[in-house]
C-alpha cells in the first residue's frame, strides 16, 4: 500500500497524470505568484479535473488574504488548503470560515521550532514539517532544503503530520524509516529545474514509497 504521498507544485497535464498513475495520494497546486511553480486558479482547476475523486487536491498558499481564499474555495475543486507562513490563529479563522480541511506548516531548523509547532494543536487538520528557509528568502519552501530529521524522533505529534523538505527518490526511504512519517510531501526533489517537474522522477519517488 505504501504511505501517503503528496506531489506538490504540479503545473502540467503530463506531470499530473504521472502523479496519478504512479499512486500519489494527494496533488498540490501552488497558488502563490512568486513561486516558479505558480499556477492560476483557472490552470489549477483544469489540472484538478484530471485527478480522480479519491486523490486529494491541495491548494498551497503563502499567508493568503481573504479574497484569495474565497476565490479558490468558490471553484469547489480543492479538497484541502495548505497555508504556509500562516499563524495558528489566522489558520483557525480561515478554517472556521471555509469549513474545508486545512493544513498548517511548521518551518523547522532547531528544537524550539518543534515546540512552536505545538501551537497548531487542535487547530490544523494536518501539520506539515518543512525546512526553515534562509532569512530573507523569497519562498517559504520548495528550495530543496532539509532539516535534521532526528528532531522528529520521539516527538509527540499533536495531530496527523507530513514530512517535507529536501526529499527525493534517493533519500525518502531513509527519511521515513528514521522519522516514522505517515505522509511525505515532495516538490523540488522531483524536478529537472526549478518549477519543471520530471515524470520519471515522480514515478521513482512514488515507487520508493510504495512499500513503506
GROMACS .gro file of C-alpha atoms in nm:
model
  212
    1UNK     CA    1   0.000   0.000   0.000
    2UNK     CA    2   0.272   0.249   0.096
    3UNK     CA    3   0.247   0.573   0.286
    4UNK     CA    4   0.053   0.879   0.175
    5UNK     CA    5   0.241   1.099  -0.071
    6UNK     CA    6   0.171   1.449  -0.195
    7UNK     CA    7   0.338   1.559  -0.517
    8UNK     CA    8   0.337   1.938  -0.489
    9UNK     CA    9   0.377   2.220  -0.735
   10UNK     CA   10   0.230   2.040  -1.035
   11UNK     CA   11   0.166   2.261  -1.335
   12UNK     CA   12   0.123   2.046  -1.647
   13UNK     CA   13  -0.119   1.773  -1.755
   14UNK     CA   14   0.169   1.530  -1.810
   15UNK     CA   15   0.305   1.562  -1.457
   16UNK     CA   16  -0.040   1.547  -1.300
   17UNK     CA   17  -0.106   1.229  -1.495
   18UNK     CA   18   0.229   1.085  -1.381
   19UNK     CA   19   0.147   1.153  -1.017
   20UNK     CA   20  -0.196   0.993  -1.052
   21UNK     CA   21  -0.069   0.690  -1.246
   22UNK     CA   22   0.215   0.622  -1.000
   23UNK     CA   23  -0.004   0.631  -0.691
   24UNK     CA   24   0.009   0.974  -0.528
   25UNK     CA   25  -0.249   1.019  -0.252
   26UNK     CA   26  -0.252   1.398  -0.297
   27UNK     CA   27  -0.153   1.652  -0.559
   28UNK     CA   28  -0.066   2.012  -0.478
   29UNK     CA   29  -0.118   2.328  -0.680
   30UNK     CA   30   0.093   2.631  -0.589
   31UNK     CA   31  -0.133   2.936  -0.578
   32UNK     CA   32   0.143   3.186  -0.500
   33UNK     CA   33   0.261   3.415  -0.781
   34UNK     CA   34   0.620   3.448  -0.655
   35UNK     CA   35   0.679   3.075  -0.690
   36UNK     CA   36   0.824   2.922  -1.009
   37UNK     CA   37   0.555   2.656  -0.961
   38UNK     CA   38   0.267   2.905  -0.956
   39UNK     CA   39  -0.048   2.827  -1.148
   40UNK     CA   40  -0.357   3.041  -1.187
   41UNK     CA   41  -0.688   2.927  -1.046
   42UNK     CA   42  -0.805   2.853  -1.399
   43UNK     CA   43  -0.499   2.635  -1.463
   44UNK     CA   44  -0.533   2.460  -1.128
   45UNK     CA   45  -0.900   2.386  -1.192
   46UNK     CA   46  -0.824   2.234  -1.533
   47UNK     CA   47  -0.546   2.022  -1.389
   48UNK     CA   48  -0.761   1.911  -1.095
   49UNK     CA   49  -1.024   1.790  -1.339
   50UNK     CA   50  -0.775   1.520  -1.446
   51UNK     CA   51  -0.746   1.386  -1.091
   52UNK     CA   52  -0.975   1.105  -0.967
   53UNK     CA   53  -1.201   1.180  -0.673
   54UNK     CA   54  -1.008   0.956  -0.431
   55UNK     CA   55  -0.692   1.168  -0.466
   56UNK     CA   56  -0.671   1.485  -0.256
   57UNK     CA   57  -0.636   1.817  -0.436
   58UNK     CA   58  -0.449   2.069  -0.222
   59UNK     CA   59  -0.429   2.441  -0.282
   60UNK     CA   60  -0.098   2.574  -0.148
   61UNK     CA   61  -0.098   2.935  -0.027
   62UNK     CA   62   0.150   3.165   0.146
   63UNK     CA   63  -0.010   3.387   0.412
   64UNK     CA   64  -0.316   3.439   0.191
   65UNK     CA   65  -0.568   3.720   0.224
   66UNK     CA   66  -0.941   3.653   0.248
   67UNK     CA   67  -1.001   3.732  -0.119
   68UNK     CA   68  -0.750   3.471  -0.241
   69UNK     CA   69  -0.904   3.202  -0.021
   70UNK     CA   70  -1.262   3.289  -0.113
   71UNK     CA   71  -1.186   3.287  -0.487
   72UNK     CA   72  -1.022   2.945  -0.461
   73UNK     CA   73  -1.295   2.793  -0.244
   74UNK     CA   74  -1.568   2.920  -0.475
   75UNK     CA   75  -1.433   2.699  -0.756
   76UNK     CA   76  -1.510   2.389  -0.544
   77UNK     CA   77  -1.228   2.174  -0.683
   78UNK     CA   78  -0.993   2.175  -0.382
   79UNK     CA   79  -1.023   1.922  -0.102
   80UNK     CA   80  -0.772   2.092   0.131
   81UNK     CA   81  -0.583   2.416   0.189
   82UNK     CA   82  -0.214   2.424   0.284
   83UNK     CA   83  -0.131   2.755   0.449
   84UNK     CA   84   0.239   2.836   0.455
   85UNK     CA   85   0.370   3.121   0.672
   86UNK     CA   86   0.032   3.141   0.844
   87UNK     CA   87  -0.002   3.170   1.222
   88UNK     CA   88  -0.234   2.929   1.407
   89UNK     CA   89  -0.489   3.200   1.489
   90UNK     CA   90  -0.513   3.306   1.127
   91UNK     CA   91  -0.537   2.945   1.014
   92UNK     CA   92  -0.822   2.884   1.257
   93UNK     CA   93  -1.012   3.186   1.126
   94UNK     CA   94  -0.978   3.058   0.768
   95UNK     CA   95  -1.076   2.705   0.865
   96UNK     CA   96  -1.385   2.822   1.053
   97UNK     CA   97  -1.500   3.028   0.757
   98UNK     CA   98  -1.429   2.781   0.478
   99UNK     CA   99  -1.515   2.450   0.650
  100UNK     CA  100  -1.253   2.273   0.438
  101UNK     CA  101  -0.961   2.057   0.555
  102UNK     CA  102  -0.681   2.294   0.647
  103UNK     CA  103  -0.311   2.217   0.689
  104UNK     CA  104  -0.064   2.416   0.892
  105UNK     CA  105   0.306   2.439   0.811
  106UNK     CA  106   0.585   2.445   1.069
  107UNK     CA  107   0.923   2.573   0.948
  108UNK     CA  108   1.190   2.370   1.126
  109UNK     CA  109   1.557   2.434   1.192
  110UNK     CA  110   1.608   2.386   1.567
  111UNK     CA  111   1.439   2.202   1.852
  112UNK     CA  112   1.249   2.512   1.966
  113UNK     CA  113   1.082   2.520   1.623
  114UNK     CA  114   0.931   2.181   1.704
  115UNK     CA  115   0.786   2.319   2.025
  116UNK     CA  116   0.638   2.614   1.837
  117UNK     CA  117   0.463   2.364   1.613
  118UNK     CA  118   0.251   2.260   1.909
  119UNK     CA  119   0.063   2.586   1.863
  120UNK     CA  120  -0.128   2.419   1.579
  121UNK     CA  121  -0.270   2.151   1.812
  122UNK     CA  122  -0.648   2.140   1.792
  123UNK     CA  123  -0.645   2.390   1.504
  124UNK     CA  124  -0.491   2.242   1.188
  125UNK     CA  125  -0.623   1.916   1.043
  126UNK     CA  126  -0.269   1.819   0.944
  127UNK     CA  127   0.071   1.968   1.016
  128UNK     CA  128   0.348   1.975   0.757
  129UNK     CA  129   0.705   1.997   0.885
  130UNK     CA  130   0.928   2.173   0.633
  131UNK     CA  131   1.283   2.308   0.645
  132UNK     CA  132   1.309   2.671   0.750
  133UNK     CA  133   1.438   2.877   0.460
  134UNK     CA  134   1.717   3.134   0.499
  135UNK     CA  135   1.633   3.479   0.632
  136UNK     CA  136   1.507   3.699   0.351
  137UNK     CA  137   1.431   3.411   0.113
  138UNK     CA  138   1.157   3.486  -0.138
  139UNK     CA  139   0.988   3.150  -0.085
  140UNK     CA  140   0.892   2.966   0.237
  141UNK     CA  141   0.967   2.625   0.086
  142UNK     CA  142   1.034   2.431  -0.232
  143UNK     CA  143   1.407   2.509  -0.218
  144UNK     CA  144   1.535   2.156  -0.171
  145UNK     CA  145   1.644   2.219   0.187
  146UNK     CA  146   1.615   1.952   0.456
  147UNK     CA  147   1.624   1.981   0.833
  148UNK     CA  148   1.764   1.750   1.098
  149UNK     CA  149   1.527   1.453   1.093
  150UNK     CA  150   1.641   1.350   1.441
  151UNK     CA  151   1.428   1.636   1.576
  152UNK     CA  152   1.123   1.427   1.486
  153UNK     CA  153   1.239   1.110   1.659
  154UNK     CA  154   1.033   1.057   1.974
  155UNK     CA  155   0.842   1.383   1.927
  156UNK     CA  156   0.479   1.369   2.042
  157UNK     CA  157   0.297   1.495   1.736
  158UNK     CA  158  -0.026   1.681   1.821
  159UNK     CA  159  -0.207   1.575   1.501
  160UNK     CA  160  -0.167   1.395   1.170
  161UNK     CA  161   0.159   1.510   1.018
  162UNK     CA  162   0.360   1.527   0.697
  163UNK     CA  163   0.735   1.531   0.636
  164UNK     CA  164   0.867   1.771   0.372
  165UNK     CA  165   1.192   1.946   0.293
  166UNK     CA  166   1.468   1.816   0.068
  167UNK     CA  167   1.310   1.479  -0.005
  168UNK     CA  168   1.388   1.300  -0.331
  169UNK     CA  169   1.377   0.944  -0.468
  170UNK     CA  170   1.718   0.863  -0.319
  171UNK     CA  171   1.653   0.965   0.041
  172UNK     CA  172   1.281   0.930   0.106
  173UNK     CA  173   1.307   0.570   0.224
  174UNK     CA  174   1.568   0.663   0.485
  175UNK     CA  175   1.364   0.967   0.589
  176UNK     CA  176   1.050   0.765   0.655
  177UNK     CA  177   1.233   0.486   0.835
  178UNK     CA  178   1.410   0.734   1.063
  179UNK     CA  179   1.113   0.955   1.143
  180UNK     CA  180   0.812   0.724   1.112
  181UNK     CA  181   0.642   0.979   0.888
  182UNK     CA  182   0.291   0.866   0.787
  183UNK     CA  183   0.293   1.102   0.488
  184UNK     CA  184   0.555   1.282   0.280
  185UNK     CA  185   0.549   1.584   0.052
  186UNK     CA  186   0.787   1.646  -0.239
  187UNK     CA  187   0.831   1.928  -0.486
  188UNK     CA  188   1.184   2.026  -0.592
  189UNK     CA  189   1.305   1.669  -0.537
  190UNK     CA  190   1.116   1.552  -0.846
  191UNK     CA  191   1.221   1.837  -1.074
  192UNK     CA  192   1.478   1.876  -1.351
  193UNK     CA  193   1.488   2.255  -1.292
  194UNK     CA  194   1.303   2.492  -1.057
  195UNK     CA  195   0.934   2.457  -1.135
  196UNK     CA  196   0.989   2.189  -1.402
  197UNK     CA  197   0.859   1.853  -1.281
  198UNK     CA  198   1.014   1.535  -1.422
  199UNK     CA  199   0.773   1.249  -1.487
  200UNK     CA  200   1.045   0.987  -1.436
  201UNK     CA  201   1.146   1.135  -1.101
  202UNK     CA  202   0.781   1.146  -0.992
  203UNK     CA  203   0.748   0.778  -1.079
  204UNK     CA  204   1.075   0.694  -0.899
  205UNK     CA  205   0.969   0.880  -0.585
  206UNK     CA  206   0.635   0.703  -0.570
  207UNK     CA  207   0.799   0.368  -0.638
  208UNK     CA  208   1.035   0.428  -0.345
  209UNK     CA  209   0.744   0.500  -0.111
  210UNK     CA  210   0.514   0.225  -0.234
  211UNK     CA  211   0.639  -0.038   0.009
  212UNK     CA  212   0.694   0.187   0.312
   0.00000   0.00000   0.00000
